[in-house]
PDB file of C-alpha atoms in Angstrom:
ATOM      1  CA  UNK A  47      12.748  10.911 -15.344  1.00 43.00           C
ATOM      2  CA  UNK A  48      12.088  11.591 -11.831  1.00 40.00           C
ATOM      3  CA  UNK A  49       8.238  10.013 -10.933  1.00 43.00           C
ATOM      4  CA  UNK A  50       8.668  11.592  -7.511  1.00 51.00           C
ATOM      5  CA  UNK A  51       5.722   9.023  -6.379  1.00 46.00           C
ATOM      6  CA  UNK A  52       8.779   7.280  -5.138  1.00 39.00           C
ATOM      7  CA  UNK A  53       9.347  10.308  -2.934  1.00 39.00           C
ATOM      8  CA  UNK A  54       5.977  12.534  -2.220  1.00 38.00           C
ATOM      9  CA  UNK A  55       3.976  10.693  -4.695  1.00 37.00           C
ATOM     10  CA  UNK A  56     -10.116  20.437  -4.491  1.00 32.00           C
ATOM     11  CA  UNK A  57     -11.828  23.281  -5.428  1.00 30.00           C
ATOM     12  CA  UNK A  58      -9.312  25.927  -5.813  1.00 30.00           C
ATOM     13  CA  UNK A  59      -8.770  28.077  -8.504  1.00 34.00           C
ATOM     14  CA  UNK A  60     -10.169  29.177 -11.571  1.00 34.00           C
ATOM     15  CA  UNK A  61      -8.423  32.120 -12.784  1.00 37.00           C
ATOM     16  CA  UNK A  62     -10.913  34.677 -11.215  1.00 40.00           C
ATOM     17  CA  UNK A  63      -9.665  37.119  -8.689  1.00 39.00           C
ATOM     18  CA  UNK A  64     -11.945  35.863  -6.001  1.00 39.00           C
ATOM     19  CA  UNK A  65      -9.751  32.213  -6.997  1.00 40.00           C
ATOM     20  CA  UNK A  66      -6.648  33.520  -6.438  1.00 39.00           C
ATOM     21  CA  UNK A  67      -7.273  34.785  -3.076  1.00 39.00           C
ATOM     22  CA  UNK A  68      -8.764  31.690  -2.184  1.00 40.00           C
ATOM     23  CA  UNK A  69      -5.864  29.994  -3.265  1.00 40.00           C
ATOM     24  CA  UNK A  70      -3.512  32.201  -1.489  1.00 45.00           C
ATOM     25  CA  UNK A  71      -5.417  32.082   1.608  1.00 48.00           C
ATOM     26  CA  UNK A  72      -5.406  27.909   1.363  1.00 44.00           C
ATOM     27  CA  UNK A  73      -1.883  28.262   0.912  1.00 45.00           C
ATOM     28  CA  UNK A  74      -1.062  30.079   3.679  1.00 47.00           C
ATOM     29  CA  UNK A  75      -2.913  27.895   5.718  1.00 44.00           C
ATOM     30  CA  UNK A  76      -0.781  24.896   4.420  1.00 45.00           C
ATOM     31  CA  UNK A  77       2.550  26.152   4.558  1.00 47.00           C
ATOM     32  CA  UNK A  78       2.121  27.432   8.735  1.00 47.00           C
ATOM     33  CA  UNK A  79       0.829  24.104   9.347  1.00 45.00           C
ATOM     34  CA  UNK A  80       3.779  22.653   7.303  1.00 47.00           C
ATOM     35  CA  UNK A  81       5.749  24.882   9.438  1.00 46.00           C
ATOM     36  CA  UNK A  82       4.340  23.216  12.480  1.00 42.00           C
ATOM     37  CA  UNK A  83       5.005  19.703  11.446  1.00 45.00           C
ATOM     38  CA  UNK A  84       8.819  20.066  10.866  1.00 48.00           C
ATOM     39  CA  UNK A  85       9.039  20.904  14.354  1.00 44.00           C
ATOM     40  CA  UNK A  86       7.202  17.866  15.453  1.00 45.00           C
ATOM     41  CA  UNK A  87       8.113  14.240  15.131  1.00 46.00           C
ATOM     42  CA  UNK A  88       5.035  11.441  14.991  1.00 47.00           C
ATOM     43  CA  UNK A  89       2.485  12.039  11.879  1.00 51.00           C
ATOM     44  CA  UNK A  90      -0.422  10.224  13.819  1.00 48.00           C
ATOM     45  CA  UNK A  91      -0.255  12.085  17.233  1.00 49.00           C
ATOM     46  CA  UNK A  92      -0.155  15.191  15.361  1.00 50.00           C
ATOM     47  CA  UNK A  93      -3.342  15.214  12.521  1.00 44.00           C
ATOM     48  CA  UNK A  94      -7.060  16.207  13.484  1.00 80.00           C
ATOM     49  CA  UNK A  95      -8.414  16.199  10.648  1.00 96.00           C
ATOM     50  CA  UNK A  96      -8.519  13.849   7.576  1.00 96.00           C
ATOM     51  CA  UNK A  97      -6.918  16.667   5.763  1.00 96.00           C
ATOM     52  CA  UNK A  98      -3.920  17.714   8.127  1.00 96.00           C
ATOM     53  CA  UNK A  99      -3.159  14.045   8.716  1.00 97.00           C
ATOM     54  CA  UNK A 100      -3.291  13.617   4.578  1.00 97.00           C
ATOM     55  CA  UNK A 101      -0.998  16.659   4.562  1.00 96.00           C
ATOM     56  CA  UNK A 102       1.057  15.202   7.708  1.00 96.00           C
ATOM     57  CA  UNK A 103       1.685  11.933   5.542  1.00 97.00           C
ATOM     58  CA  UNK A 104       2.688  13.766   2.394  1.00 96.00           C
ATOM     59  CA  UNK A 105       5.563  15.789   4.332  1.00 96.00           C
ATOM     60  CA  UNK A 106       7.079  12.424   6.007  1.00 97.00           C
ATOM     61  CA  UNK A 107       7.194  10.644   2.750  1.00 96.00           C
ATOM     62  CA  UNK A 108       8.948  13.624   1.863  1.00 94.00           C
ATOM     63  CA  UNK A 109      11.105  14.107   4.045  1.00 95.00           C
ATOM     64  CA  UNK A 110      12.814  10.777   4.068  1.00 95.00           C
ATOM     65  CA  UNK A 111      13.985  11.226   0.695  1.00 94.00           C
ATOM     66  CA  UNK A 112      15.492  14.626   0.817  1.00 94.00           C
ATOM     67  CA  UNK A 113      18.948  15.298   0.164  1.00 95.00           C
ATOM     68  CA  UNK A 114      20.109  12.456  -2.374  1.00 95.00           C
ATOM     69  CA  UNK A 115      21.626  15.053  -4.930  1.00 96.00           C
ATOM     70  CA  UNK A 116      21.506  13.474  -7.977  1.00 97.00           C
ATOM     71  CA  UNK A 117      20.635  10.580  -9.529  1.00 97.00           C
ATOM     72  CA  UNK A 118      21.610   8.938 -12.811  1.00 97.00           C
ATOM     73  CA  UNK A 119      19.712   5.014 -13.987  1.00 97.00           C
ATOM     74  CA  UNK A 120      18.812   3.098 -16.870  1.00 97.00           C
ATOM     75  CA  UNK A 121      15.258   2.296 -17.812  1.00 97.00           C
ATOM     76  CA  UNK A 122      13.612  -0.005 -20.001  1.00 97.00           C
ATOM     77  CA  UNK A 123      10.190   0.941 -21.160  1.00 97.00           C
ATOM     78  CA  UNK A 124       7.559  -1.511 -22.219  1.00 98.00           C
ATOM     79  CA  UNK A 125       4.595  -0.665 -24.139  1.00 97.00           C
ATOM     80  CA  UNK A 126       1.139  -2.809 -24.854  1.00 97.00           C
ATOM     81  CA  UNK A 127      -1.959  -2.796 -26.626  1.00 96.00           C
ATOM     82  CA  UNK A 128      -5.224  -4.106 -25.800  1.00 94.00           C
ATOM     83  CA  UNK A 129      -4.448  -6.818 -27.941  1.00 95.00           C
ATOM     84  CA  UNK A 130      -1.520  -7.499 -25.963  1.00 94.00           C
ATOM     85  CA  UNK A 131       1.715  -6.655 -28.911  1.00 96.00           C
ATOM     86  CA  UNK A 132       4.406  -5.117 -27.186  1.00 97.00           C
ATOM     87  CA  UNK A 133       7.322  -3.169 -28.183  1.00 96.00           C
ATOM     88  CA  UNK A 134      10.333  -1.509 -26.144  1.00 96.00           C
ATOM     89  CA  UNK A 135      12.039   1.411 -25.616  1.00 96.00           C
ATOM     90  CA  UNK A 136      15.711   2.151 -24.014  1.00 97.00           C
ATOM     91  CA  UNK A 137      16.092   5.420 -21.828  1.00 96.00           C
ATOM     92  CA  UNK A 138      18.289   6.783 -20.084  1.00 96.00           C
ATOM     93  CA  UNK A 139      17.455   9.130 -16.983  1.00 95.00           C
ATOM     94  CA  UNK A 140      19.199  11.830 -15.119  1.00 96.00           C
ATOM     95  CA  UNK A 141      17.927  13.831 -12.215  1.00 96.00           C
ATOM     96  CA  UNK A 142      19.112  16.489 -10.286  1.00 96.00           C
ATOM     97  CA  UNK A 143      17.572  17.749  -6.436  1.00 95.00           C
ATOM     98  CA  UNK A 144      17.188  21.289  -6.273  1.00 92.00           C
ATOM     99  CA  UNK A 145      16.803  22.502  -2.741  1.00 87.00           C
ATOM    100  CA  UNK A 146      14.046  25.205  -2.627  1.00 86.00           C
ATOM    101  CA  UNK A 147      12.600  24.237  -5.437  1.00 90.00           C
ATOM    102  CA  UNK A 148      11.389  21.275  -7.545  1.00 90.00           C
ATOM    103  CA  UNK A 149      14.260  18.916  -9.701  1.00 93.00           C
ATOM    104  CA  UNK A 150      15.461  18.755 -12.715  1.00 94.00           C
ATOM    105  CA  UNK A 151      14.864  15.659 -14.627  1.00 95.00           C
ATOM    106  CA  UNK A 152      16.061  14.316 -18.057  1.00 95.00           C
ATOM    107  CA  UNK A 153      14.757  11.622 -20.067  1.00 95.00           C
ATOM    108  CA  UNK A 154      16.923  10.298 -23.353  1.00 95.00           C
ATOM    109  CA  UNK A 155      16.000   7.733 -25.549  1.00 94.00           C
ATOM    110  CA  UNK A 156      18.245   5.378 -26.975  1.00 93.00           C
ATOM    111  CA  UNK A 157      16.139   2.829 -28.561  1.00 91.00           C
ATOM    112  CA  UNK A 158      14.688   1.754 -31.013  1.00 93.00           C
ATOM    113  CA  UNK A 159      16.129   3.776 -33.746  1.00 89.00           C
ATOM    114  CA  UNK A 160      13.075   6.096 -34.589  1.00 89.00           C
ATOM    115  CA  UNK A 161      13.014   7.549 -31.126  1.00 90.00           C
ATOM    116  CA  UNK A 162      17.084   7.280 -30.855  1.00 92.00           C
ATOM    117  CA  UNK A 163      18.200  10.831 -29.918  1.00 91.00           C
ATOM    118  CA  UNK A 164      14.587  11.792 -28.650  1.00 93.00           C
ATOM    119  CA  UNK A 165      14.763  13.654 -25.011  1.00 94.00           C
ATOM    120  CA  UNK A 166      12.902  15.674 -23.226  1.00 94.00           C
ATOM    121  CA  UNK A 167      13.682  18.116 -20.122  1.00 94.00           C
ATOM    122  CA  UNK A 168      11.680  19.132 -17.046  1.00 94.00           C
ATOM    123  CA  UNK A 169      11.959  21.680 -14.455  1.00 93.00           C
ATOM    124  CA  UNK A 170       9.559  20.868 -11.641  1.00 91.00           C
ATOM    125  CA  UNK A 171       8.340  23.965  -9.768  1.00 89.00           C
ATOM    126  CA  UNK A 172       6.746  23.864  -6.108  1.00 88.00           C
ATOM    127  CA  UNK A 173       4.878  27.166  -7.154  1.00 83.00           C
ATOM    128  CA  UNK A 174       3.609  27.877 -10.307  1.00 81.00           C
ATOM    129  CA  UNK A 175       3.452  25.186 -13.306  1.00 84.00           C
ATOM    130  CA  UNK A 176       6.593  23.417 -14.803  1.00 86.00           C
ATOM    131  CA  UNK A 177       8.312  23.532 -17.364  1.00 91.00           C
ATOM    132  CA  UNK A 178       8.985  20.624 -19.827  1.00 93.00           C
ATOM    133  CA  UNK A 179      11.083  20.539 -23.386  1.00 94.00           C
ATOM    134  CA  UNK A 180      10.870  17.811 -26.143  1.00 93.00           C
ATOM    135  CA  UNK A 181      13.955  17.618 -28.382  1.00 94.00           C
ATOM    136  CA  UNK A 182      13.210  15.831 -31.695  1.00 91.00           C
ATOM    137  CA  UNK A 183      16.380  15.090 -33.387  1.00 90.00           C
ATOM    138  CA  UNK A 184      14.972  14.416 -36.826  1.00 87.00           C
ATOM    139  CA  UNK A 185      13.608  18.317 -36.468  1.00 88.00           C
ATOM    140  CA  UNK A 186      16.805  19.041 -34.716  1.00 88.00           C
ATOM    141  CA  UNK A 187      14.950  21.455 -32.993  1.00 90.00           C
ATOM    142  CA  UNK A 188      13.177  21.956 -29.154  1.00 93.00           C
ATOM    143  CA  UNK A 189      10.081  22.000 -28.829  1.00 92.00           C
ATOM    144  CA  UNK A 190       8.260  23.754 -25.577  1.00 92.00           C
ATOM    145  CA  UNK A 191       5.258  21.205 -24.203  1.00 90.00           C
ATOM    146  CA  UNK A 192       1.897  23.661 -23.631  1.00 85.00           C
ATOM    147  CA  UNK A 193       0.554  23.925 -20.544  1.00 77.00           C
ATOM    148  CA  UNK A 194      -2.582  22.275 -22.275  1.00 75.00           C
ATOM    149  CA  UNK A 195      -0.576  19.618 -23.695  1.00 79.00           C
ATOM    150  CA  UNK A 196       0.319  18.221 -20.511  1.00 81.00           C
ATOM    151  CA  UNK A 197      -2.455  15.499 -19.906  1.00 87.00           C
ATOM    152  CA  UNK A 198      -1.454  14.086 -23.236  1.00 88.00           C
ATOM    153  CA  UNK A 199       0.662  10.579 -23.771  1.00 91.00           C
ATOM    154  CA  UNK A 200       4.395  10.543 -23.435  1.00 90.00           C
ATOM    155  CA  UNK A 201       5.928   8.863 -26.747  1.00 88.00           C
ATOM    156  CA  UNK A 202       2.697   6.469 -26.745  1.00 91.00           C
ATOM    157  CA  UNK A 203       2.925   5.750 -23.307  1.00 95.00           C
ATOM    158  CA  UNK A 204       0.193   5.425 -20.368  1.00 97.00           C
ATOM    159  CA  UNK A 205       2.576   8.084 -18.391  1.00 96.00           C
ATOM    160  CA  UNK A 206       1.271  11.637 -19.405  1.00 93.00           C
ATOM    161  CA  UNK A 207       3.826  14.440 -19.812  1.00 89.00           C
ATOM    162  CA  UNK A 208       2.530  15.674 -16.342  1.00 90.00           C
ATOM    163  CA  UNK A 209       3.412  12.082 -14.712  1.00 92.00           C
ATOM    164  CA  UNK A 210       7.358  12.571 -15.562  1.00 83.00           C
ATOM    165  CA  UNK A 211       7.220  15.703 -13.201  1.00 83.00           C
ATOM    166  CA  UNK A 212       7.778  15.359  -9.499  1.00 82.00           C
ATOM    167  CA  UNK A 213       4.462  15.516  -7.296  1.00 83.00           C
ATOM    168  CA  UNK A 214       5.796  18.356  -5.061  1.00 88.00           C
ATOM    169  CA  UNK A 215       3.581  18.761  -1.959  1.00 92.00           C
ATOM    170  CA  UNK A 216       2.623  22.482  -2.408  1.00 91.00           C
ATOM    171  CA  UNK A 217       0.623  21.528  -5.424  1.00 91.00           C
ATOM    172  CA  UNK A 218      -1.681  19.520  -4.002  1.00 95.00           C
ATOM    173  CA  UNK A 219      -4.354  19.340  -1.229  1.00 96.00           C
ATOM    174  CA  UNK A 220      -4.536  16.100   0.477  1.00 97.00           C
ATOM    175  CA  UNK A 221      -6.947  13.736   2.969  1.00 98.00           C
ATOM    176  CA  UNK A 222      -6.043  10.629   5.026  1.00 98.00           C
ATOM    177  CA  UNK A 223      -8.662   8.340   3.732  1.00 98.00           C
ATOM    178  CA  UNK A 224      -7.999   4.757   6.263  1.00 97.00           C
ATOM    179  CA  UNK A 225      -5.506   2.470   7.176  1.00 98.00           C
ATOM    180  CA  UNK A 226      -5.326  -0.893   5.189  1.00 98.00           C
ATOM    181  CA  UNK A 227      -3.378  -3.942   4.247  1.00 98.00           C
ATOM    182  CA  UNK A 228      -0.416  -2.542   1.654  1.00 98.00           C
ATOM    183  CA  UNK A 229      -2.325  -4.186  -2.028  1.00 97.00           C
ATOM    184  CA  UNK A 230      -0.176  -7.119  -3.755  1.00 95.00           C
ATOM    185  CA  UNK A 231       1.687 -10.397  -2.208  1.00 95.00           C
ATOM    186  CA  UNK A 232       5.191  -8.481  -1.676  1.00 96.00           C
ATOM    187  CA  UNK A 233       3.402  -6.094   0.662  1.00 97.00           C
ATOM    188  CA  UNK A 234       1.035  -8.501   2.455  1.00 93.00           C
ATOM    189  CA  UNK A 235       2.679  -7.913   6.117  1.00 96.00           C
ATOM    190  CA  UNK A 236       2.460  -3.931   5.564  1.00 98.00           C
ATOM    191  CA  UNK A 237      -0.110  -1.926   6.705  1.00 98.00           C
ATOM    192  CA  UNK A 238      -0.601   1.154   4.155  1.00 98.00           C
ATOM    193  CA  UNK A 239      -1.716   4.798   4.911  1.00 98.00           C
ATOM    194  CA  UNK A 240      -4.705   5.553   2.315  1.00 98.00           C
ATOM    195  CA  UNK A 241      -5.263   9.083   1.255  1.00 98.00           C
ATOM    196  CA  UNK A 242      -6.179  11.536  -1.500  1.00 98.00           C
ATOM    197  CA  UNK A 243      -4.604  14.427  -3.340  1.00 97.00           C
ATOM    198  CA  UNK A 244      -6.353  16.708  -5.208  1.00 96.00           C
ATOM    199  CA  UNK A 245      -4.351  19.396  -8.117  1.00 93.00           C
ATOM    200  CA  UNK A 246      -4.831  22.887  -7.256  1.00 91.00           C
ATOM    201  CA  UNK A 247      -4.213  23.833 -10.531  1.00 85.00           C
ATOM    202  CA  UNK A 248      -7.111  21.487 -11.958  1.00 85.00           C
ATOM    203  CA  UNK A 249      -7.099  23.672 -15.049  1.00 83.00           C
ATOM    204  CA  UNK A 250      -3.989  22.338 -16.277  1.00 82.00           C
ATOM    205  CA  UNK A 251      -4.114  18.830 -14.466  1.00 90.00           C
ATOM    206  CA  UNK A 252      -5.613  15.512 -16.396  1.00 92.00           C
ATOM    207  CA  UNK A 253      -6.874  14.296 -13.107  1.00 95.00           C
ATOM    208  CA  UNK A 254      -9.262  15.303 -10.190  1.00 96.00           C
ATOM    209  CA  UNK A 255      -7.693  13.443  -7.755  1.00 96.00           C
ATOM    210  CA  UNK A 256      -5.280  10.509  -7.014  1.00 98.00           C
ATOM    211  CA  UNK A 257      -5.867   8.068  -4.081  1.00 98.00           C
ATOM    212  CA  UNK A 258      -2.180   6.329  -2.952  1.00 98.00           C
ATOM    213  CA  UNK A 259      -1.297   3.849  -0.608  1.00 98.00           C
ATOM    214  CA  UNK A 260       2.008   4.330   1.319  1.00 98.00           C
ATOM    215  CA  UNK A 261       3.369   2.009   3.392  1.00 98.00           C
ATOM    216  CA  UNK A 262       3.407   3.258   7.223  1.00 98.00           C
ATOM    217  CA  UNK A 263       6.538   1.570   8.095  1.00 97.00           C
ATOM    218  CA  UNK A 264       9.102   3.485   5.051  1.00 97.00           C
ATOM    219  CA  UNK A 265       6.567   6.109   3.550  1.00 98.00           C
ATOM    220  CA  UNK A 266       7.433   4.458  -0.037  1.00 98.00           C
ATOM    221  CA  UNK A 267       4.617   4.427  -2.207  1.00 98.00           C
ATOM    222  CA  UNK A 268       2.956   0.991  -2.932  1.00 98.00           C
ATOM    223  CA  UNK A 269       0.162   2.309  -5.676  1.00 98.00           C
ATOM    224  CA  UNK A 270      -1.323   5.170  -7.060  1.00 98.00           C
ATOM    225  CA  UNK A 271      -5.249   5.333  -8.561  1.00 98.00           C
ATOM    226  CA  UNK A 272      -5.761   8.381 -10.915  1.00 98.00           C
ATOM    227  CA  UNK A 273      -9.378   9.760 -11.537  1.00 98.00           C
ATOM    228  CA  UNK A 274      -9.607  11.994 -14.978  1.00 96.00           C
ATOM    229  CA  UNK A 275     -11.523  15.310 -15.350  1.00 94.00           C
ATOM    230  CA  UNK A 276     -15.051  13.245 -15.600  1.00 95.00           C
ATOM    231  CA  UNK A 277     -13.758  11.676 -12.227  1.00 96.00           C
ATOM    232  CA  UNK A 278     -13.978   8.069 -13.338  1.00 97.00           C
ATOM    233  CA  UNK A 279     -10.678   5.757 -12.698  1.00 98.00           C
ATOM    234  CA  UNK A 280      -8.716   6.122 -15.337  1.00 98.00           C
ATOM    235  CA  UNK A 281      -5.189   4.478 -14.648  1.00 98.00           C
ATOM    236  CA  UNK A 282      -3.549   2.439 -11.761  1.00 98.00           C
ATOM    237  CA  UNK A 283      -0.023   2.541 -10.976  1.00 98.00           C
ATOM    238  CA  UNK A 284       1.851  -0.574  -8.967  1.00 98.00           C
ATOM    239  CA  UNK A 285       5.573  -0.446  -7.306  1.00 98.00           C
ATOM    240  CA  UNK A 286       7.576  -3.625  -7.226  1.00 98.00           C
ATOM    241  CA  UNK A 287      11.135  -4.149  -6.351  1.00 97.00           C
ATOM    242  CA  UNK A 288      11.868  -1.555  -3.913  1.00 98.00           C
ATOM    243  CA  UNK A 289      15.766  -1.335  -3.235  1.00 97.00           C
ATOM    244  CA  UNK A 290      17.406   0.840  -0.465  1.00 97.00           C
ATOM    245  CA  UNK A 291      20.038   2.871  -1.427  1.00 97.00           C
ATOM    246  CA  UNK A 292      22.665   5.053   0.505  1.00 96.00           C
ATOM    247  CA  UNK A 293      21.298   3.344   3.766  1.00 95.00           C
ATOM    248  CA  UNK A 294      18.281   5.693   3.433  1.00 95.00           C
ATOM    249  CA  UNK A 295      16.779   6.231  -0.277  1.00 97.00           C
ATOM    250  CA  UNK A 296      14.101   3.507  -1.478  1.00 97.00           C
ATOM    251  CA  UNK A 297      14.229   2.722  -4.900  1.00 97.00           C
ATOM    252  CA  UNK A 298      11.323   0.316  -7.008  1.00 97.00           C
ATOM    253  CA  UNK A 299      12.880  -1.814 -10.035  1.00 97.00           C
ATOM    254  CA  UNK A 300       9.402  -1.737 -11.517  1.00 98.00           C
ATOM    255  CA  UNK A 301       6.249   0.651 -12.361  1.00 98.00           C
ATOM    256  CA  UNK A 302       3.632  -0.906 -14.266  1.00 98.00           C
ATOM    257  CA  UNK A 303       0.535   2.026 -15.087  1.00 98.00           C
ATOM    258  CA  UNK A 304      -2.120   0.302 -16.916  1.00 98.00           C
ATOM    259  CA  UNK A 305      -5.350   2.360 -18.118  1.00 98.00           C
ATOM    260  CA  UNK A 306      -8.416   0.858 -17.628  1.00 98.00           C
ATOM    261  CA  UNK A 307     -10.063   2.881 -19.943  1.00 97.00           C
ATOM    262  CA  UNK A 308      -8.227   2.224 -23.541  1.00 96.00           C
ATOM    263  CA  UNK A 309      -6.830  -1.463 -22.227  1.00 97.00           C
ATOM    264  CA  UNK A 310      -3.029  -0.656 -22.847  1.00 98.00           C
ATOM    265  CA  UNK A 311      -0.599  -0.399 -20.229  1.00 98.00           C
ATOM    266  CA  UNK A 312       3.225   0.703 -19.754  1.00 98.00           C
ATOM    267  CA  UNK A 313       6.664  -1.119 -17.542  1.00 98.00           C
ATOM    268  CA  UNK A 314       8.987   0.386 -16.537  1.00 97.00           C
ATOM    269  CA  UNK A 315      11.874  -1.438 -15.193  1.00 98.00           C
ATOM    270  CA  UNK A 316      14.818   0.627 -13.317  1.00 97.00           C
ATOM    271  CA  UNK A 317      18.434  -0.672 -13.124  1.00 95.00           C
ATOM    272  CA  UNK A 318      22.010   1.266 -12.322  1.00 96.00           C
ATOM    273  CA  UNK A 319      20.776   3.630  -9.774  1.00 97.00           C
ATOM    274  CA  UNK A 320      23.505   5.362  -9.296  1.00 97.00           C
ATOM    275  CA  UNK A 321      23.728   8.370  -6.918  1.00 97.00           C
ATOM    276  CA  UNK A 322      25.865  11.505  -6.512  1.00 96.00           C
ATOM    277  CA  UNK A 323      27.463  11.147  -9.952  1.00 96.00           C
ATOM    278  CA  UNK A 324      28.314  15.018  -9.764  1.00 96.00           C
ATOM    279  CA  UNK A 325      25.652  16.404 -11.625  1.00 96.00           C
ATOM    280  CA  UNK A 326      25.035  20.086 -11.830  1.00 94.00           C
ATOM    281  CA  UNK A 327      22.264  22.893 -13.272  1.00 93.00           C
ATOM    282  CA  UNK A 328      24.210  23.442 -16.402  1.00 92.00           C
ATOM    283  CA  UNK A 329      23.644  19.633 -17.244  1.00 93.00           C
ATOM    284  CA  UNK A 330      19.841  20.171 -17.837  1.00 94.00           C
ATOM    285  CA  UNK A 331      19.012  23.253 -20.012  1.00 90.00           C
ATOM    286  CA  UNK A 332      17.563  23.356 -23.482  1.00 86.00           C
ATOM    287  CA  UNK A 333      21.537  22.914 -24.986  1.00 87.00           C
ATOM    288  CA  UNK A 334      22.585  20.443 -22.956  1.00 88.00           C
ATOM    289  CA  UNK A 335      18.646  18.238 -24.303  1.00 87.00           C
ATOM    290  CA  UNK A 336      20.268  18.885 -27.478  1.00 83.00           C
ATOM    291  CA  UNK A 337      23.534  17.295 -27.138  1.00 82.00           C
ATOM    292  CA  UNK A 338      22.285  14.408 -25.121  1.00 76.00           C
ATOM    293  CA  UNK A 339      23.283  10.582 -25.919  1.00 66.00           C
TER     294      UNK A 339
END
């Protein structure tokens, strides 16, 4: 699982001709002015606007995660209901950086017993949309997850299939918003950027837009608020925990996403990081999700 808002965490497109050059065009735009930025070093001197200091942000929390290689950890998952029942789930989660491109993640579940053997595979893609693969041991088949399926619940969780894919920057438009005491009592003495990101591709996104804080002093996401198609605030996800790794790499022991809407929420809780375990391309492809343990 990779939940890149630990690394990166509008009205384009439609389809129509007229869409995709407006698109392009936008693009364009971005990527020069991403150009720009690598070459220069402090996010505030450089923004004008809202939206090229949004942009600004997004490329320095970027940046200081880039070249960790792989990662392997183990993740508890813990589901509740409105009425408050929980129930578990053991994963395990392997992720590979792809330089050029976005990573490769795999998810395997270990527990309870009627998920053991479930796993799924993604390929995140800075252009274009990704590509994800459930394998379902009791069909002993893989199954492709639709573009349009994408929004949906993962395994009856408040993470959507889209969530487990990592938030690469070309995908979304983005606009510094304020600055602001970091939210919750482990972040009281940080001061947090605010700012918005919008999906280009809002046909195949659940959400209109996500407003994040990131903290100004390690660009490590503090909490994400997600707005669905009707643009009413739909979920809220909260980092706890963060570890540095490797002297550089800022890990969070805990995600908690609760949805405001149906009353259930979902915990994650991280252990083992474990970095540079050798991991390579032929470890995630649709085989390799169907020998996974």
């Amino acid at each position: 699982m990779t939940i890149k808002y630990l690394r990166r965490n509008s009205s384009l497109k439609e389809g129509s001709s007229t869409g995709a050059r407006t698109v392009g065009g936008k693009m364009k735009k971005l990527l020069s002015f991403t150009a720009v930025l690598l070459l220069l070093p402090a996010v505030s001197s450089l923004a004008e606007t809202p939206e090229e200091k949004g942009l600004a942000i997004a490329i320095e929390a970027d940046k200081r995660d880039d070249g960790w290689g792989d990662l392997q950890s183990d993740m508890v998952m813990i589901l509740k209901n409105r009425h408050g029942d929980e129930s578990k789930r053991i994963i395990k989660s392997k992720t590979l950086e792809v330089q050029g491109d976005g990573d490769k993640s795999m998810s395997i579940f270990d527990n309870p017993r009627d998920v053991k053997g479930t796993a799924m595979l993604t390929f995140s893609h800075k252009v274009g949309d990704y590509d994800q693969w459930l394998y379902l041991p009791a069909l002993k088949r893989v199954k492709r997850i639709s573009s349009s399926n994408k929004s949906g619940s993962f395994m009856g969780s408040e993470f959507s299939y889209e969530d487990f894919a990592s938030r690469e920057i070309e995908k979304y438009m983005y606009k510094y918003i304020k600055d602001e005491r970091c939210p919750g009592d482990e972040y009281k003495e940080l001061t947090c950027f605010v700012s918005e990101s919008y999906p280009i591709d809002k046909k195949n996104s659940g959400y209109t837009k996500m407003v994040g804080w990131i903290d100004k002093k390690e660009y490590r996401s503090i909490k994400v608020e997600f707005y669905d198609r009707k643009s009413s605030h739909l979920k809220t996800l909260t980092f706890k925990g963060y570890k540095q790794y490797l002297g550089k790499y800022w890990r969070a022991d805990e995600l908690y996403m609760v949805n405001h809407q149906s009353g259930k929420s979902t915990k994650l809780l991280w252990k083992n990081y474990r970095f540079k375990t050798g991991l390579k391309k032929s470890d995630f492809n649709k085989n390799a999700l169907k020998r996974a343990r």
